[in-house]
């Protein structure tokens, strides 16, 4: 199956700092990547859809100026949490969709963010 | 009505028995349906995708789809303790995948 990596796997930061999370498709090209957030015992909530070479599409209620998404190549998308607050602490997961159609998404291993 | 509904569980099934997981969805135009398995602290892992009415089998897993009833299920035969996890039902809508909250499955040794 398709492999998606994320880095870092976990990060602890101070309130007010910014954190960048990378999502890479290792063995396929992904024109579309997705960023999700999951709080404990909750389901995955889609934050934004990241399209290579264009602006990300954010879901309602997600601040685009706080969660900056860059999809500069067919294998890399980044999510930057700016001015992080403790309430941003969560499990952030990216997924990638194969460029050759199908809507099957392959998930990265996730990044656990803790904001102190 | 929630877009994708699942019983949160936990569903307890004896080892070796059949585990049956159910899901209903609200958008009649959805065409793609998925089951993901998520272990605690890990990201989801795709188990099955199904696009047509009927059954689709893959090893110990069988997905069942009934578009008229807007119902999709997952059967796990010969349940193993390693099957204990949260199972997420997912349905496509527009260009996105909408997830249910998941059903926690506990296989009793």
mmCIF file of C-alpha atoms in Angstrom:
data_model
loop_
_atom_site.group_PDB
_atom_site.id
_atom_site.type_symbol
_atom_site.label_atom_id
_atom_site.label_comp_id
_atom_site.label_asym_id
_atom_site.label_seq_id
_atom_site.Cartn_x
_atom_site.Cartn_y
_atom_site.Cartn_z
ATOM 1 C CA UNK A 1 0.000 0.000 0.000
ATOM 2 C CA UNK A 2 0.863 3.652 -0.249
ATOM 3 C CA UNK A 3 3.127 5.016 2.479
ATOM 4 C CA UNK A 4 2.702 8.398 4.091
ATOM 5 C CA UNK A 5 5.108 9.755 6.671
ATOM 6 C CA UNK A 6 4.792 12.593 9.145
ATOM 7 C CA UNK A 7 7.407 14.490 11.046
ATOM 8 C CA UNK A 8 7.716 14.986 13.914
ATOM 9 C CA UNK A 9 5.773 12.168 15.551
ATOM 10 C CA UNK A 10 5.381 14.231 18.682
ATOM 11 C CA UNK A 11 6.235 17.757 19.731
ATOM 12 C CA UNK A 12 5.983 19.798 22.905
ATOM 13 C CA UNK A 13 6.083 23.555 22.623
ATOM 14 C CA UNK A 14 5.460 26.642 24.684
ATOM 15 C CA UNK A 15 2.343 28.709 24.301
ATOM 16 C CA UNK A 16 2.762 31.415 21.663
ATOM 17 C CA UNK A 17 5.309 29.572 19.542
ATOM 18 C CA UNK A 18 4.772 28.075 16.087
ATOM 19 C CA UNK A 19 5.095 24.447 15.133
ATOM 20 C CA UNK A 20 5.533 22.980 11.659
ATOM 21 C CA UNK A 21 4.392 19.465 10.803
ATOM 22 C CA UNK A 22 5.463 17.775 7.583
ATOM 23 C CA UNK A 23 3.505 15.198 5.642
ATOM 24 C CA UNK A 24 5.189 13.239 2.863
ATOM 25 C CA UNK A 25 3.943 10.632 0.425
ATOM 26 C CA UNK A 26 6.923 8.295 0.086
ATOM 27 C CA UNK A 27 6.116 6.045 -2.845
ATOM 28 C CA UNK A 28 3.477 7.921 -4.802
ATOM 29 C CA UNK A 29 2.534 11.378 -5.910
ATOM 30 C CA UNK A 30 -0.358 13.055 -4.158
ATOM 31 C CA UNK A 31 -2.084 16.013 -5.743
ATOM 32 C CA UNK A 32 -4.350 16.215 -2.738
ATOM 33 C CA UNK A 33 -3.521 15.875 0.927
ATOM 34 C CA UNK A 34 -5.788 16.320 3.885
ATOM 35 C CA UNK A 35 -5.148 17.525 7.407
ATOM 36 C CA UNK A 36 -7.195 16.178 10.288
ATOM 37 C CA UNK A 37 -7.270 16.817 13.987
ATOM 38 C CA UNK A 38 -8.416 14.297 16.554
ATOM 39 C CA UNK A 39 -9.109 15.005 20.196
ATOM 40 C CA UNK A 40 -9.191 12.136 22.711
ATOM 41 C CA UNK A 41 -12.116 9.769 22.195
ATOM 42 C CA UNK A 42 -13.364 11.870 19.274
ATOM 43 C CA UNK A 43 -13.476 11.167 15.589
ATOM 44 C CA UNK A 44 -11.222 12.677 12.970
ATOM 45 C CA UNK A 45 -12.205 16.199 12.079
ATOM 46 C CA UNK A 46 -11.129 17.462 8.690
ATOM 47 C CA UNK A 47 -9.325 20.770 8.987
ATOM 48 C CA UNK A 48 -8.363 21.489 5.414
ATOM 49 C CA UNK A 49 -7.752 20.072 1.981
ATOM 50 C CA UNK A 50 -4.338 20.794 0.570
ATOM 51 C CA UNK A 51 -3.891 20.896 -3.194
ATOM 52 C CA UNK A 52 -0.480 20.977 -4.807
ATOM 53 C CA UNK A 53 0.268 24.360 -6.268
ATOM 54 C CA UNK A 54 -2.826 26.108 -4.987
ATOM 55 C CA UNK A 55 -4.302 27.474 -1.797
ATOM 56 C CA UNK A 56 -5.693 25.096 0.751
ATOM 57 C CA UNK A 57 -9.423 24.814 1.308
ATOM 58 C CA UNK A 58 -10.310 25.153 4.959
ATOM 59 C CA UNK A 59 -13.319 23.671 6.702
ATOM 60 C CA UNK A 60 -15.777 25.924 8.430
ATOM 61 C CA UNK A 61 -14.499 27.066 11.793
ATOM 62 C CA UNK A 62 -10.825 26.438 11.038
ATOM 63 C CA UNK A 63 -8.742 29.623 11.079
ATOM 64 C CA UNK A 64 -6.616 29.740 7.975
ATOM 65 C CA UNK A 65 -4.297 32.349 9.458
ATOM 66 C CA UNK A 66 -3.627 30.139 12.438
ATOM 67 C CA UNK A 67 -3.191 26.863 10.605
ATOM 68 C CA UNK A 68 -0.983 27.606 7.624
ATOM 69 C CA UNK A 69 -0.846 24.944 4.946
ATOM 70 C CA UNK A 70 1.686 24.734 2.152
ATOM 71 C CA UNK A 71 1.647 22.037 -0.531
ATOM 72 C CA UNK A 72 4.706 22.910 -2.551
ATOM 73 C CA UNK A 73 5.248 19.587 -4.284
ATOM 74 C CA UNK A 74 3.421 16.395 -5.152
ATOM 75 C CA UNK A 75 4.990 14.626 -2.188
ATOM 76 C CA UNK A 76 5.052 17.232 0.572
ATOM 77 C CA UNK A 77 2.487 19.231 2.487
ATOM 78 C CA UNK A 78 3.199 21.180 5.661
ATOM 79 C CA UNK A 79 0.913 22.401 8.427
ATOM 80 C CA UNK A 80 2.153 25.221 10.635
ATOM 81 C CA UNK A 81 0.298 25.905 13.855
ATOM 82 C CA UNK A 82 1.001 29.547 14.588
ATOM 83 C CA UNK A 83 0.880 31.133 18.024
ATOM 84 C CA UNK A 84 -0.028 27.811 19.571
ATOM 85 C CA UNK A 85 -2.251 27.671 22.638
ATOM 86 C CA UNK A 86 -2.921 24.790 25.023
ATOM 87 C CA UNK A 87 -6.288 24.195 23.348
ATOM 88 C CA UNK A 88 -4.408 23.410 20.125
ATOM 89 C CA UNK A 89 -2.982 20.327 21.819
ATOM 90 C CA UNK A 90 -4.245 17.415 19.786
ATOM 91 C CA UNK A 91 -3.344 14.562 17.460
ATOM 92 C CA UNK A 92 -2.778 15.946 13.964
ATOM 93 C CA UNK A 93 -2.994 13.448 11.125
ATOM 94 C CA UNK A 94 -2.430 13.962 7.434
ATOM 95 C CA UNK A 95 -3.610 11.779 4.616
ATOM 96 C CA UNK A 96 -2.784 11.624 0.948
ATOM 97 C CA UNK A 97 -4.901 10.676 -2.003
ATOM 98 C CA UNK A 98 -3.375 8.833 -4.908
ATOM 99 C CA UNK A 99 -2.965 11.142 -7.858
ATOM 100 C CA UNK A 100 -4.427 8.551 -10.191
ATOM 101 C CA UNK A 101 -7.989 8.917 -9.028
ATOM 102 C CA UNK A 102 -9.910 6.889 -6.447
ATOM 103 C CA UNK A 103 -10.844 8.693 -3.291
ATOM 104 C CA UNK A 104 -8.935 6.315 -1.100
ATOM 105 C CA UNK A 105 -6.886 8.127 1.502
ATOM 106 C CA UNK A 106 -3.740 6.793 3.108
ATOM 107 C CA UNK A 107 -2.923 8.184 6.504
ATOM 108 C CA UNK A 108 0.344 9.260 8.008
ATOM 109 C CA UNK A 109 1.215 8.060 11.516
ATOM 110 C CA UNK A 110 0.130 11.312 13.114
ATOM 111 C CA UNK A 111 1.793 14.029 15.163
ATOM 112 C CA UNK A 112 0.917 14.520 18.791
ATOM 113 C CA UNK A 113 1.166 18.186 19.701
ATOM 114 C CA UNK A 114 1.277 19.321 23.301
ATOM 115 C CA UNK A 115 1.255 23.033 23.996
ATOM 116 C CA UNK A 116 2.330 24.016 27.490
ATOM 117 C CA UNK B 1 -28.921 13.860 11.660
ATOM 118 C CA UNK B 2 -25.218 13.088 11.720
ATOM 119 C CA UNK B 3 -23.682 12.325 8.361
ATOM 120 C CA UNK B 4 -22.123 9.049 9.439
ATOM 121 C CA UNK B 5 -23.451 7.272 12.500
ATOM 122 C CA UNK B 6 -21.949 4.410 14.401
ATOM 123 C CA UNK B 7 -22.632 2.877 17.763
ATOM 124 C CA UNK B 8 -19.729 3.951 19.959
ATOM 125 C CA UNK B 9 -19.639 0.639 21.825
ATOM 126 C CA UNK B 10 -17.712 -0.916 23.354
ATOM 127 C CA UNK B 11 -18.698 -4.050 21.510
ATOM 128 C CA UNK B 12 -17.371 -7.126 23.285
ATOM 129 C CA UNK B 13 -16.978 -10.301 21.246
ATOM 130 C CA UNK B 14 -15.456 -13.616 22.333
ATOM 131 C CA UNK B 15 -12.297 -14.697 20.558
ATOM 132 C CA UNK B 16 -13.103 -16.802 17.521
ATOM 133 C CA UNK B 17 -16.603 -15.386 17.093
ATOM 134 C CA UNK B 18 -17.891 -13.033 14.399
ATOM 135 C CA UNK B 19 -17.794 -9.312 15.155
ATOM 136 C CA UNK B 20 -20.428 -7.247 13.375
ATOM 137 C CA UNK B 21 -19.972 -3.502 13.050
ATOM 138 C CA UNK B 22 -22.660 -1.256 11.621
ATOM 139 C CA UNK B 23 -22.832 2.192 10.111
ATOM 140 C CA UNK B 24 -25.514 4.378 8.557
ATOM 141 C CA UNK B 25 -25.026 7.453 6.445
ATOM 142 C CA UNK B 26 -27.279 10.336 5.481
ATOM 143 C CA UNK B 27 -26.105 11.471 2.026
ATOM 144 C CA UNK B 28 -27.786 9.349 -0.636
ATOM 145 C CA UNK B 29 -25.363 10.453 -3.343
ATOM 146 C CA UNK B 30 -22.328 8.975 -1.582
ATOM 147 C CA UNK B 31 -20.622 6.401 -3.757
ATOM 148 C CA UNK B 32 -17.561 5.323 -1.810
ATOM 149 C CA UNK B 33 -17.478 3.687 1.584
ATOM 150 C CA UNK B 34 -14.565 2.746 3.764
ATOM 151 C CA UNK B 35 -13.726 0.963 6.965
ATOM 152 C CA UNK B 36 -10.648 2.030 8.887
ATOM 153 C CA UNK B 37 -9.131 0.471 11.970
ATOM 154 C CA UNK B 38 -7.515 2.697 14.568
ATOM 155 C CA UNK B 39 -5.508 1.450 17.487
ATOM 156 C CA UNK B 40 -5.232 3.698 20.516
ATOM 157 C CA UNK B 41 -2.734 6.485 19.911
ATOM 158 C CA UNK B 42 -2.237 5.514 16.285
ATOM 159 C CA UNK B 43 -3.567 6.836 12.998
ATOM 160 C CA UNK B 44 -6.290 5.045 11.009
ATOM 161 C CA UNK B 45 -5.431 2.131 8.768
ATOM 162 C CA UNK B 46 -7.579 1.294 5.751
ATOM 163 C CA UNK B 47 -9.157 -2.143 5.972
ATOM 164 C CA UNK B 48 -11.764 -2.194 3.234
ATOM 165 C CA UNK B 49 -13.330 -0.015 0.602
ATOM 166 C CA UNK B 50 -16.630 -0.837 -1.060
ATOM 167 C CA UNK B 51 -18.432 0.898 -3.891
ATOM 168 C CA UNK B 52 -21.223 -1.454 -5.020
ATOM 169 C CA UNK B 53 -24.183 -2.981 -3.283
ATOM 170 C CA UNK B 54 -23.562 -6.404 -1.856
ATOM 171 C CA UNK B 55 -20.684 -8.067 -0.097
ATOM 172 C CA UNK B 56 -16.960 -7.692 -0.525
ATOM 173 C CA UNK B 57 -14.646 -10.157 1.165
ATOM 174 C CA UNK B 58 -10.979 -9.791 2.012
ATOM 175 C CA UNK B 59 -9.542 -12.474 4.258
ATOM 176 C CA UNK B 60 -11.406 -12.466 7.558
ATOM 177 C CA UNK B 61 -13.159 -9.199 6.699
ATOM 178 C CA UNK B 62 -16.406 -8.780 4.797
ATOM 179 C CA UNK B 63 -17.895 -5.393 4.013
ATOM 180 C CA UNK B 64 -21.582 -5.184 3.171
ATOM 181 C CA UNK B 65 -23.259 -2.250 1.449
ATOM 182 C CA UNK B 66 -26.934 -1.489 1.018
ATOM 183 C CA UNK B 67 -27.384 1.863 -0.664
ATOM 184 C CA UNK B 68 -31.176 1.725 -0.532
ATOM 185 C CA UNK B 69 -31.023 1.499 3.245
ATOM 186 C CA UNK B 70 -27.958 3.742 3.464
ATOM 187 C CA UNK B 71 -26.254 1.108 5.509
ATOM 188 C CA UNK B 72 -22.771 -0.341 5.485
ATOM 189 C CA UNK B 73 -21.371 -2.998 7.765
ATOM 190 C CA UNK B 74 -18.156 -4.826 8.503
ATOM 191 C CA UNK B 75 -17.963 -8.441 9.608
ATOM 192 C CA UNK B 76 -14.829 -9.835 11.174
ATOM 193 C CA UNK B 77 -14.697 -13.621 11.234
ATOM 194 C CA UNK B 78 -12.627 -15.648 13.687
ATOM 195 C CA UNK B 79 -12.039 -12.564 15.838
ATOM 196 C CA UNK B 80 -8.585 -12.260 17.366
ATOM 197 C CA UNK B 81 -7.435 -10.190 20.352
ATOM 198 C CA UNK B 82 -5.382 -8.129 17.890
ATOM 199 C CA UNK B 83 -8.655 -7.026 16.295
ATOM 200 C CA UNK B 84 -9.422 -5.011 19.426
ATOM 201 C CA UNK B 85 -9.455 -1.423 18.195
ATOM 202 C CA UNK B 86 -11.772 1.378 17.145
ATOM 203 C CA UNK B 87 -13.331 0.886 13.730
ATOM 204 C CA UNK B 88 -14.169 3.993 11.761
ATOM 205 C CA UNK B 89 -16.767 4.027 9.043
ATOM 206 C CA UNK B 90 -16.139 6.648 6.370
ATOM 207 C CA UNK B 91 -18.187 7.908 3.454
ATOM 208 C CA UNK B 92 -17.289 10.218 0.635
ATOM 209 C CA UNK B 93 -19.083 13.532 0.219
ATOM 210 C CA UNK B 94 -18.033 15.903 -2.541
ATOM 211 C CA UNK B 95 -14.246 15.544 -2.579
ATOM 212 C CA UNK B 96 -13.942 14.715 1.097
ATOM 213 C CA UNK B 97 -14.205 11.712 3.337
ATOM 214 C CA UNK B 98 -16.522 12.040 6.325
ATOM 215 C CA UNK B 99 -15.798 9.814 9.292
ATOM 216 C CA UNK B 100 -18.074 8.412 11.916
ATOM 217 C CA UNK B 101 -17.032 8.546 15.550
ATOM 218 C CA UNK B 102 -16.077 4.909 15.490
ATOM 219 C CA UNK B 103 -17.056 1.740 17.313
ATOM 220 C CA UNK B 104 -14.735 0.379 19.975
ATOM 221 C CA UNK B 105 -14.364 -3.364 19.557
ATOM 222 C CA UNK B 106 -13.019 -5.519 22.369
ATOM 223 C CA UNK B 107 -12.201 -9.149 21.653
ATOM 224 C CA UNK B 108 -12.390 -11.235 24.806
ATOM 225 C CA UNK B 109 -9.615 -13.882 25.063
#
